[in-house]
Every structure is written in C-alpha cells, then in structure tokens.
CSV table of C-alpha atoms in Angstrom, one decimal:
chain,number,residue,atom,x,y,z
A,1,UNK,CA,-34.4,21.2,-25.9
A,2,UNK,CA,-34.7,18.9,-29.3
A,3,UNK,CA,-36.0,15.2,-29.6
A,4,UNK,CA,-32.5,14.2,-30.5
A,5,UNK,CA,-31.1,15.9,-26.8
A,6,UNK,CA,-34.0,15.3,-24.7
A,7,UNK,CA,-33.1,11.5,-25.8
A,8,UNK,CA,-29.3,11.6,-24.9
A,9,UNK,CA,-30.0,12.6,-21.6
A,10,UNK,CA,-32.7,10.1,-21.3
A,11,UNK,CA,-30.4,7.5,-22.2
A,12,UNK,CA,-27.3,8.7,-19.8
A,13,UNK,CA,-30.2,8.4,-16.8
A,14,UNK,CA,-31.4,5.2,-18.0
A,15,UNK,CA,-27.5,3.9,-18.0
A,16,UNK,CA,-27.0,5.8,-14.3
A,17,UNK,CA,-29.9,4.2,-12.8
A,18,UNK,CA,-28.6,0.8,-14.3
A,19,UNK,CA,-25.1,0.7,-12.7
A,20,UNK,CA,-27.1,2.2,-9.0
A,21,UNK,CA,-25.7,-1.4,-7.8
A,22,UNK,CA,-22.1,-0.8,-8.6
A,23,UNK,CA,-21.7,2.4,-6.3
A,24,UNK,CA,-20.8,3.6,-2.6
A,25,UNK,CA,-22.1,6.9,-1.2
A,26,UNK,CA,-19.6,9.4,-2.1
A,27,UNK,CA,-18.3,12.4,-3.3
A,28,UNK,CA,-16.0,13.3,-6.1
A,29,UNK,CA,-12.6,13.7,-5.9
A,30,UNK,CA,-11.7,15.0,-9.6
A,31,UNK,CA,-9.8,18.0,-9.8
A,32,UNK,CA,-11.6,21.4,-10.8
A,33,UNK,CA,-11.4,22.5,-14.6
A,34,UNK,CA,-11.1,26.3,-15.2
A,35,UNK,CA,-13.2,28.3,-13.2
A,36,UNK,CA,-16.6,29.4,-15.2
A,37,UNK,CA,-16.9,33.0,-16.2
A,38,UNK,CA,-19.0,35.0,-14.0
A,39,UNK,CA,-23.0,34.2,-14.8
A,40,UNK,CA,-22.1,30.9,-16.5
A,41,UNK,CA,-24.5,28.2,-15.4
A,42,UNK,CA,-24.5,24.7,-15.2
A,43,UNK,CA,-27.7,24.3,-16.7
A,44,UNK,CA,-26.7,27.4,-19.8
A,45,UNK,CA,-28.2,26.5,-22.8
A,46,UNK,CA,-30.5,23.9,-21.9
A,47,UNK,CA,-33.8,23.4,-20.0
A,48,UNK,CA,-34.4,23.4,-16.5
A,49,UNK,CA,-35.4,19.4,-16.5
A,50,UNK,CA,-31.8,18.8,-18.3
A,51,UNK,CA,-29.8,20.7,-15.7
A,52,UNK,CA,-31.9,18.4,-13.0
A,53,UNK,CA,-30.6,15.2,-15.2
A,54,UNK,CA,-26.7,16.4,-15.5
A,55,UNK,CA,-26.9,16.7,-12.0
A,56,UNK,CA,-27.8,13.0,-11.5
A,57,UNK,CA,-25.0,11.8,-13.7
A,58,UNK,CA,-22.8,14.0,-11.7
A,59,UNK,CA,-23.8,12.2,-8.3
A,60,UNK,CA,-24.0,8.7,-10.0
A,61,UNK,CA,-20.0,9.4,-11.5
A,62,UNK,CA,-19.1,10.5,-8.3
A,63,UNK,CA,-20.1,7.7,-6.9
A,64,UNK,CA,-18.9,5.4,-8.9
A,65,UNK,CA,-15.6,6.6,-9.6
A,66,UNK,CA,-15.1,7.1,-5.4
A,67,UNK,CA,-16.4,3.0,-5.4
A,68,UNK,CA,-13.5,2.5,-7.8
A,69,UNK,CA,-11.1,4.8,-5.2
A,70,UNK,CA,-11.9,2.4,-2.6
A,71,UNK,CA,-11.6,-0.8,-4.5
A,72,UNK,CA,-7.8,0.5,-5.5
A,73,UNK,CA,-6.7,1.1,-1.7
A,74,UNK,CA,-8.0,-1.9,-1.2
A,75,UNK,CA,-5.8,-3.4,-4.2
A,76,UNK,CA,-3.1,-1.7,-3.3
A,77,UNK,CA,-3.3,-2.9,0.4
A,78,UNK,CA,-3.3,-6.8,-0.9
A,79,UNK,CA,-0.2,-5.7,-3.6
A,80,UNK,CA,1.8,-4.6,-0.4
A,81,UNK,CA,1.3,-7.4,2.3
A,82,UNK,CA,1.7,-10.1,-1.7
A,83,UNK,CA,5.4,-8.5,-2.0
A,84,UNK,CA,6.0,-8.7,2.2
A,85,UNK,CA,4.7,-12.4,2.3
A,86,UNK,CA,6.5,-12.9,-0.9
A,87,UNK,CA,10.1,-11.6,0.4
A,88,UNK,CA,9.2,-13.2,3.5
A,89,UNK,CA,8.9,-16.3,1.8
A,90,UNK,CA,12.0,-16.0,0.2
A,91,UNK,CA,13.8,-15.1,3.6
A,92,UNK,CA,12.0,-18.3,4.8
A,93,UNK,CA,13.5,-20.7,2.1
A,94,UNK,CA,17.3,-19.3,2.8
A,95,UNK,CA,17.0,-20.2,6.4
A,96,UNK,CA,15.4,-24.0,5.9
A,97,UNK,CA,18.6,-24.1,2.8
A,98,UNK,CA,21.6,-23.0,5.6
A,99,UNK,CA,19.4,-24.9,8.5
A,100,UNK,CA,19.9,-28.1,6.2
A,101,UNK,CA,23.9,-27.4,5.5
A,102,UNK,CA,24.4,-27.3,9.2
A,103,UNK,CA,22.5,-30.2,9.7
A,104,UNK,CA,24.5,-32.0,6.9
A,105,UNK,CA,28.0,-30.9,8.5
A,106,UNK,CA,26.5,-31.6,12.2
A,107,UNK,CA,26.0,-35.3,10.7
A,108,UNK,CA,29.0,-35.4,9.1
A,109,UNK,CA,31.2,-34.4,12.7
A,110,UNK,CA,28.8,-37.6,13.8
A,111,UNK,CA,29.7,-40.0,11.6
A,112,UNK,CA,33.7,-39.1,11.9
A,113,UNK,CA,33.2,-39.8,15.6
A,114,UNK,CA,31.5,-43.0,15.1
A,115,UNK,CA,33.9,-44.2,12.7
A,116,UNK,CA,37.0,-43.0,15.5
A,117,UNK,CA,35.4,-45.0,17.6
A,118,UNK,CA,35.5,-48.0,15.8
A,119,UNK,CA,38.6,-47.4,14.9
A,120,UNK,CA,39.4,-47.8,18.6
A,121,UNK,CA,38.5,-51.6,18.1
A,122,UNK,CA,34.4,-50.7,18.9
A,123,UNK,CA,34.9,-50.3,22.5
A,124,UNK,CA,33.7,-46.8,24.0
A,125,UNK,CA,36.4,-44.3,25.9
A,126,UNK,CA,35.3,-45.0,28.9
A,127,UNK,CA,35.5,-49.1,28.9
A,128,UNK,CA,39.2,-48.4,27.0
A,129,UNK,CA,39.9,-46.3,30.2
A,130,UNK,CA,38.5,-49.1,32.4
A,131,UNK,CA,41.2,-51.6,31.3
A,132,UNK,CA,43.9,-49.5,32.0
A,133,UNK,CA,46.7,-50.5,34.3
A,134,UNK,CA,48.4,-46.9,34.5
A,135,UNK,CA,46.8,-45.3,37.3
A,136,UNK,CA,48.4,-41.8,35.6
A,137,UNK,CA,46.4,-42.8,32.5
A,138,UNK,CA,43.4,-43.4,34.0
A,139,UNK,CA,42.9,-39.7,35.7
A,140,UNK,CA,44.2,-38.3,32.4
A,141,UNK,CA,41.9,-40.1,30.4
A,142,UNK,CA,39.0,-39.4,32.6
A,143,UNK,CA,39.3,-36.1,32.2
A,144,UNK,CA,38.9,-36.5,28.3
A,145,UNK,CA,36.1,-38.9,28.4
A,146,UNK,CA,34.0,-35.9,30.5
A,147,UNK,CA,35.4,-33.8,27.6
A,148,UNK,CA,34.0,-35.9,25.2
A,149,UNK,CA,30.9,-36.4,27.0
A,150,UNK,CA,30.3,-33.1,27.0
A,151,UNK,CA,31.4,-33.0,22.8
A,152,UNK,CA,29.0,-35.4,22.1
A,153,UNK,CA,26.2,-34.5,24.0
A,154,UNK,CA,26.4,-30.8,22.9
A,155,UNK,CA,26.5,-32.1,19.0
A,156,UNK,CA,23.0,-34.2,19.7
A,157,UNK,CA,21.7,-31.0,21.2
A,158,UNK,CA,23.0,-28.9,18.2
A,159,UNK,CA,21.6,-31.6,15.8
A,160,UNK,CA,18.4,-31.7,17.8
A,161,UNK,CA,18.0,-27.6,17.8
A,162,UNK,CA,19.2,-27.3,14.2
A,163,UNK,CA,16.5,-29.7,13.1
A,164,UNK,CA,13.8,-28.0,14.8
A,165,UNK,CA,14.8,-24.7,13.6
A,166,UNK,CA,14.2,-26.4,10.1
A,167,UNK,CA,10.9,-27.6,10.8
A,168,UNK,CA,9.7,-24.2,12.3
A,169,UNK,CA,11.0,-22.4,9.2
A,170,UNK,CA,9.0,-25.0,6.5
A,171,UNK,CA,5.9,-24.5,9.1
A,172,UNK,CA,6.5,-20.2,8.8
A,173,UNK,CA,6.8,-20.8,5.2
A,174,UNK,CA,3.8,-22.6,4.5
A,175,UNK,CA,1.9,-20.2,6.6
A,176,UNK,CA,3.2,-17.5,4.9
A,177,UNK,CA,1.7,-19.0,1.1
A,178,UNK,CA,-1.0,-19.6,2.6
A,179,UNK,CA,-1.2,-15.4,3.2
A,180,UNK,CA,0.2,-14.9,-0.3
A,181,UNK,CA,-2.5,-16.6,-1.6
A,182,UNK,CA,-5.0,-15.3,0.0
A,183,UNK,CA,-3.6,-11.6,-0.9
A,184,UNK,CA,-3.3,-12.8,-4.5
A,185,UNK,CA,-7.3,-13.6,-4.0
A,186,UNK,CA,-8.1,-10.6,-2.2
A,187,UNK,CA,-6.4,-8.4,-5.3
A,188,UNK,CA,-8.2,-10.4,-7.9
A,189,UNK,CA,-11.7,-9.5,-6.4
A,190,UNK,CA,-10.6,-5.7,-5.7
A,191,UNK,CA,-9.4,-5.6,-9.4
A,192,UNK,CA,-12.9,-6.9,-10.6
A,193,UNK,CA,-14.8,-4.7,-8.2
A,194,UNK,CA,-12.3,-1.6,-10.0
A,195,UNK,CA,-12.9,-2.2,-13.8
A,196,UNK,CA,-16.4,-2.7,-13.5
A,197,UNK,CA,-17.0,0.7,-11.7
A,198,UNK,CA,-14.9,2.3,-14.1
A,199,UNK,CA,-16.5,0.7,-16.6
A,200,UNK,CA,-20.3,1.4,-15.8
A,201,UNK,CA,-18.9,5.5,-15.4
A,202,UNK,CA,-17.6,4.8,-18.9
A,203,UNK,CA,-20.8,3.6,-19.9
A,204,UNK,CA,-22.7,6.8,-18.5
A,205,UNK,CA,-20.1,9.2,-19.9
A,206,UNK,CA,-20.2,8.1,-23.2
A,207,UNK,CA,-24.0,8.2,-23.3
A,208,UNK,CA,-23.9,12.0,-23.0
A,209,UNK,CA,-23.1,14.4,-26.3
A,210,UNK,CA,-19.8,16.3,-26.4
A,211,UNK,CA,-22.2,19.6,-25.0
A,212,UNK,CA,-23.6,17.9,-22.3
A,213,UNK,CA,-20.0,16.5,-21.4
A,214,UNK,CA,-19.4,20.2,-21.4
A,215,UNK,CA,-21.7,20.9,-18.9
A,216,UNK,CA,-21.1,18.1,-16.8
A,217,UNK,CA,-17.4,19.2,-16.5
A,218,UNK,CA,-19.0,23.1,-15.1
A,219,UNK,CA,-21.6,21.5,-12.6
A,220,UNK,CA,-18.0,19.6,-11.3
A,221,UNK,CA,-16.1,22.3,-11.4
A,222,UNK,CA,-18.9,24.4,-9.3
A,223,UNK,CA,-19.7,21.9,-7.1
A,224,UNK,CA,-16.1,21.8,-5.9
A,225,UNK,CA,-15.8,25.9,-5.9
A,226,UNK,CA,-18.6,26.0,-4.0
A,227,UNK,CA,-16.9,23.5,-1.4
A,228,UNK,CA,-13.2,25.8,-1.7
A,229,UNK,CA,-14.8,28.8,-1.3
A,230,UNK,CA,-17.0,27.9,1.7
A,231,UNK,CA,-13.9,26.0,3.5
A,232,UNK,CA,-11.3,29.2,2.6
A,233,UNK,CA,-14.4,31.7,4.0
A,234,UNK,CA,-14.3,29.5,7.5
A,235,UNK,CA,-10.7,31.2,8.0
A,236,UNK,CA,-9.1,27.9,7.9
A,237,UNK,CA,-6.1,29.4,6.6
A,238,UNK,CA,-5.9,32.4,8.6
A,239,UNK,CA,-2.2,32.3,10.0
A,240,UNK,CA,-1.2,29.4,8.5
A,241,UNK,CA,2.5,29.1,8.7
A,242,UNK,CA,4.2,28.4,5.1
A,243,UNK,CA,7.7,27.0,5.9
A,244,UNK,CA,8.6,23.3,5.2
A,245,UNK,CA,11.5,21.1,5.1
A,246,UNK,CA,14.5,20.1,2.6
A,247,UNK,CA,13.1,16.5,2.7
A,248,UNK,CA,9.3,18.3,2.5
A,249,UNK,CA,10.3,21.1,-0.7
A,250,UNK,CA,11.8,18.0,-2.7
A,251,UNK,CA,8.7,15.9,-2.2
A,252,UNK,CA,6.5,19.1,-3.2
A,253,UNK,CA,9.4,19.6,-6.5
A,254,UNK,CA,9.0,15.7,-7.5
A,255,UNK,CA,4.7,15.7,-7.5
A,256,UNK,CA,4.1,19.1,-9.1
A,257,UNK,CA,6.9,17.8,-12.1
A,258,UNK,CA,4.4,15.0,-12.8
A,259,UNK,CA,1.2,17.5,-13.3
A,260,UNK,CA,-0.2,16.2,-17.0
A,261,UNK,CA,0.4,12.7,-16.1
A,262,UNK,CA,-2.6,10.1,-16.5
A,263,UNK,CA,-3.9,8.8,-13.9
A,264,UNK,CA,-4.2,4.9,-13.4
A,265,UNK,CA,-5.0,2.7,-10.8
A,266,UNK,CA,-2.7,0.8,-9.1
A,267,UNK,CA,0.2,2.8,-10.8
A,268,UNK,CA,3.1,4.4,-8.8
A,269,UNK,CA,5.0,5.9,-11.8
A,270,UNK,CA,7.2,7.2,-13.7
A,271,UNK,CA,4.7,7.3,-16.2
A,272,UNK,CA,1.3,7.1,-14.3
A,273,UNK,CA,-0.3,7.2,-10.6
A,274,UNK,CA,-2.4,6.7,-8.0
A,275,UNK,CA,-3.5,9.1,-5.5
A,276,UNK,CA,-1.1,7.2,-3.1
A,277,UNK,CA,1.2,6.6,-5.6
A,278,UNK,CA,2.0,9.9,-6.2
A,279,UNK,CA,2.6,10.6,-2.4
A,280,UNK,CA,4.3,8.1,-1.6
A,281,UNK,CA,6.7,8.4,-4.8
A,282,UNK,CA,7.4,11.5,-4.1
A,283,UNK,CA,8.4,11.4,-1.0
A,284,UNK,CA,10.4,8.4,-1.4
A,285,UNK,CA,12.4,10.3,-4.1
A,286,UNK,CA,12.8,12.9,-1.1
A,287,UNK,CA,14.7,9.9,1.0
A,288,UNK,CA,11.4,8.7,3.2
A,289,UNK,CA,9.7,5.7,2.9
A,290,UNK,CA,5.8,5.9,3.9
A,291,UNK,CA,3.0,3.2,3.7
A,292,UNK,CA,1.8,2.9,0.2
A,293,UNK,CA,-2.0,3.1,0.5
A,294,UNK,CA,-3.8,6.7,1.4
A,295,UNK,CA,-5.7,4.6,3.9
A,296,UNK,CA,-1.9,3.1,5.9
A,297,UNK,CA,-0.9,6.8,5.5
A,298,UNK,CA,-3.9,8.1,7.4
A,299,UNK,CA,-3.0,5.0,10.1
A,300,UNK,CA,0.3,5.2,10.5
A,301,UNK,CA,1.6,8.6,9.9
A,302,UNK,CA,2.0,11.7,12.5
A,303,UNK,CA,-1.6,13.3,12.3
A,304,UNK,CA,-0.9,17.7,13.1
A,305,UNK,CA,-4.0,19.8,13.1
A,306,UNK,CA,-4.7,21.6,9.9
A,307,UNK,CA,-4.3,25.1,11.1
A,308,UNK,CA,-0.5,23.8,11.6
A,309,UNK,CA,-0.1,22.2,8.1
A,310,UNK,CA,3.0,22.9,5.8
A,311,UNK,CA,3.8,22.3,2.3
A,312,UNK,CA,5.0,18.0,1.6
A,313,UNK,CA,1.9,17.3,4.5
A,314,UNK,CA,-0.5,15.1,3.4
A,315,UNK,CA,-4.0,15.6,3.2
A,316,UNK,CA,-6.7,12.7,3.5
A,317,UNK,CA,-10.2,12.9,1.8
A,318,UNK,CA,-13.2,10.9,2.6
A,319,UNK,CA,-14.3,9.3,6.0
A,320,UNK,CA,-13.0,5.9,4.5
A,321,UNK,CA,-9.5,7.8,3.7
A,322,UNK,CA,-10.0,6.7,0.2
A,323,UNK,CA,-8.2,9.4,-1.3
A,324,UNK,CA,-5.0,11.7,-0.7
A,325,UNK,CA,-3.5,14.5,-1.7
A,326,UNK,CA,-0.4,16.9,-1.3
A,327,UNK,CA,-0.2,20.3,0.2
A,328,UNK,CA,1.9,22.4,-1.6
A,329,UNK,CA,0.6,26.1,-0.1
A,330,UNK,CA,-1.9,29.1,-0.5
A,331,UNK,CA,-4.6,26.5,0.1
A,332,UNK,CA,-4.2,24.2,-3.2
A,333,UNK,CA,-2.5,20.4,-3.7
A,334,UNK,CA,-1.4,18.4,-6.6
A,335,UNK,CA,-2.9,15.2,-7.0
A,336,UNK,CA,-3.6,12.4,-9.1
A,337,UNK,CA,-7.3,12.6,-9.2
A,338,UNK,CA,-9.1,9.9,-10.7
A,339,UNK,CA,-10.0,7.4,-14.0
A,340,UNK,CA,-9.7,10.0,-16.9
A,341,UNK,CA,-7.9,12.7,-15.4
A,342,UNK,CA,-4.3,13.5,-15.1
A,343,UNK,CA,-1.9,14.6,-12.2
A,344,UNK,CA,-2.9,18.7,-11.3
A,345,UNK,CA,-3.5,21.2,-9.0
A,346,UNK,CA,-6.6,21.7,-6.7
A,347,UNK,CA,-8.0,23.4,-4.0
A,348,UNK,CA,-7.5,21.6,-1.1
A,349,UNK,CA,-10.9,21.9,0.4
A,350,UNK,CA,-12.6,21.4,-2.9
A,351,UNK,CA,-13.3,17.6,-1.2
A,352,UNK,CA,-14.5,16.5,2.2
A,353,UNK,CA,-11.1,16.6,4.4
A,354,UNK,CA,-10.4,14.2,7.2
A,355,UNK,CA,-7.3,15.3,8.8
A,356,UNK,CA,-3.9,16.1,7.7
A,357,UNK,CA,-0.4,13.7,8.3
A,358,UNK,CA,3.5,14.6,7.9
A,359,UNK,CA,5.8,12.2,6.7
A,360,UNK,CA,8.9,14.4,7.2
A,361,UNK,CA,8.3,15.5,12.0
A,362,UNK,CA,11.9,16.9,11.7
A,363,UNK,CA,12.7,20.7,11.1
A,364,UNK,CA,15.2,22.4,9.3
C-alpha cells in the first residue's frame, strides 16, 4: 500500500472514530450489490491492515445509517399522531362553531318567550290563569301552563347541556394543541438526530478513494451473502407455500415498479421512499390502509410464522423493528434500503429478521 492510500484510510478511521457518539449498535440494512466473482476478496488489492480498516468503516456506516433508521420511525411516528391531532383539532373547532349556533338559536327561542310574556301585560301564565272567572278556562289553561312548564324547563336544560358541550370541546381542543405541539417538538429533535447521522456517514464515505469505496461496497455485499446463504441453508424455505392474494399481487406489482427510486427519509412517494413508505404505499394502492411506521406495522399487524409467509407479507428487521421490507417470493424482497441507495431487490435474510406480518388475512 502507498503513502498516499495508507493516508486515506487513516483519515476515513480517524473520521469513524469521531462520529463513535452519533451511532446505535446495529447492522446494516443496505441492499446487496452484484454478487463478487468467485475468489474476489474484500481485502483484493490491498494489505491485510487495510482490509482490517474497511471493515471498521463498514461497522461504523452501519451503524450510523441504522441510528438514522431509527431516528426516521421515530419521525415518522410524530408526522402521523401531528396530522391525527391536527384533523382532530379541526373536528374540534366544527363542533364548538355548531355548539355556538344552537346556543345562539336556543337564546333566541328565549328571548321570543320573554318578550310573549310581556306582551301578556308582564304577568306569568299561571297568575293570568289565577284571575280567571271561567272555571272551563281554568282546567284548559292549566293544562298549557304544565305544557309550558315543561317547554321552558326543557329549553334551560338544552341551553345548559349545549353550553357545556361547548366548553368540553374548547377544553378537547386545547388539549389536543397542546399534543400537536409536542409532536411538532418531538419531529424537530428526530429530524436533527437524522441529518446528523447521515451527515457524519457522509463524512466517513467521502474520506475513502473511489477504490476503497469499491471495496467497501464487496465487504457489504459479502457480509449480507454470508447472512442469505446461512439463513436459506437453515431450510427456512423448505415448503414454503407461494400463493398470495389479489389485494397481496397488486401490492407486490406497485413496490417492484418503483425499483431505481432514491431513497429518502420521511418520503412516501411517488418519487421517493422510506422503508415504510414503500409498504405502506403499496399496499394502500392495493385498497388497504396499514400504520405508517415499520415499528406500528410490527404492533398492530397480524404476525404468521415465517415458514407460512406469502408474497405482499411484510417482513420486519432489527430487534427495534427499525426497518421493513416486502416479500415478493423465492426468498428475496424489494425495499427501499437506506441514505444513498435506491428502491431494489434483496435477499430476505440478508438482515437480522424479527418476525413476519400480513396486511391482506383474507384468501382468494
């Protein structure tokens, strides 16, 4: 190895150990490159002591870039419960507007009785009644001052109810921007904790010389053959069943269209995704709504056991279920992998699995 290259890599380990602070323990979650030809090395043209430093940039980007995974579910999380407490909010501000009408029309059947009233010369029903000399009158009348009674009672309880109902819904609503503020907060911080991961894995990648980016990209690519290969040789997929759904096949159709696409953080399309942007696009344009995050997927979808898994399942990576992908069959998914790479195909044990979920329990 020359001065010049013995100094690169010096420099790309003196930038890793720099941004140690930024990063989570993890692994990474990028999609493989084209496999090496047979007796390629990672470590091919270069000393053993640079093969030993490529490998730490590999662990440190892997970290990083899974510390930047976890920042955006957490981003995404706070987007989705800003646009509930913001529709709430608006659902909120209708209610306290027609609450306020009725009140206004309640006051107004108020007034129009007071003002019958006095045009009955001031005196109530009942004393009118009183003074009457027609016994006939008298039972006729007291059956409409009960009637009346009764009116006007049941309009002071409406009034009373009505204005309650108001009051609840301004005490909801301030409550609820109270919580939209504090999601606002809580995707401010999770945006800062994802552009300066990204940014410190920029820093070490652009430390390194177009060869040694090279070889970075073949210790990647056999680090996550070495994890296919040893999860296909367990017999995972040994009678795997391969049929799906309508609803599953269009999901599958929409996410392998979008192979090439960048991925970006946050994003849920056309032009760019997420992990759980992609998944959750897709299956939307198949006619299913599911949670947003990989993390609400992994909570809230129907978990089945791997061995039972069919093409449109999801499959969550990482014990934090920072990451997701989509099974499309023969042991491979399409997902949008990370900062830098676009939208492709992988092998679905190339990363440490979790469990599998199913948007779509129905069967053709």
């Amino acid at each position: 190895m020359g001065p010049g290259k013995r100094g690169l890599l010096t420099a790309a380990a003196t930038v890793v150990c720099a941004v140690t602070v930024l990063a989570v323990p993890g692994t990474a979650f990028a999609a493989p490159a084209p496999p090496p030809s047979p007796g390629a090395s990672a470590g091919a043209g270069v000393g053993a002591p640079a093969g030993k430093d490529l490998e730490a940039v590999r662990e440190k980007l892997d970290e990083l870039y899974r510390a930047a995974a976890v920042a955006t579910d957490a981003y995404n999380a706070a987007e989705e419960k800003a646009r509930k407490q913001s529709a709430d909010i608006v659902r909120l501000a209708k209610k306290i507007a027609e609450g306020r009408e009725k009140l206004d029309e309640l006051r107004d059947r108020a007034g129009a009785a007071a003002a019958a009233q006095y045009r009955g010369g001031g005196l109530p029903p009942e004393a009118r009644l009183m003074l009457s000399d027609d016994p006939q009158e008298f039972l006729a009348g007291a059956g409409r001052v009960r009637q009346g009674q009764h009116a006007t009672n049941g309009l002071l309880r409406e009034v009373t109810r009505t204005q309650q109902d108001v009051e609840q819904y301004a005490r909801d609503a301030d409550a609820q921007r109270g919580k939209l503020e504090a999601a606002r907060e809580a995707k401010a911080r999770a945006q800062k904790r994802i552009e300066q991961r990204i940014e410190a894995a920029e820093k070490v990648e652009s430390a390194l010389a177009e060869e040694e980016r090279e070889q970075l990209a073949r210790l990647e690519q056999r680090a996550a053959d070495r994890a296919q290969g040893t999860w296909l040789s367990s017999g995972i997929l040994d009678g795997i069943g391969g049929g799906t759904t309508r609803a599953g096949r269009k999901a599958v159709a929409y996410a392998t269209a979008q192979i090439g696409k960048p991925y970006q953080w946050g994003a849920e399309g056309p032009r760019t995704y997420d992990c759980s942007g992609l998944t959750s696009q897709a299956w939307m344009s198949a006619g299913l709504g599911i949670p947003r995050t990989s993390q609400a997927q992994w909570q809230q979808l129907e978990r089945v056991d791997i061995r039972a898994m069919r093409p449109g399942d999801l499959i969550i990576y990482f014990d934090d279920a920072s990451h997701v992908g989509m099974y499309v069959g023969d042991g491979v998914i399409v997902h949008a992998p990370r900062p830098g790479r676009t939208v492709t195909l992988a092998g679905a044990g190339s990363m440490p699995i979790l469990g599998v979920v199913r948007p779509d329990t129905t069967a053709d």
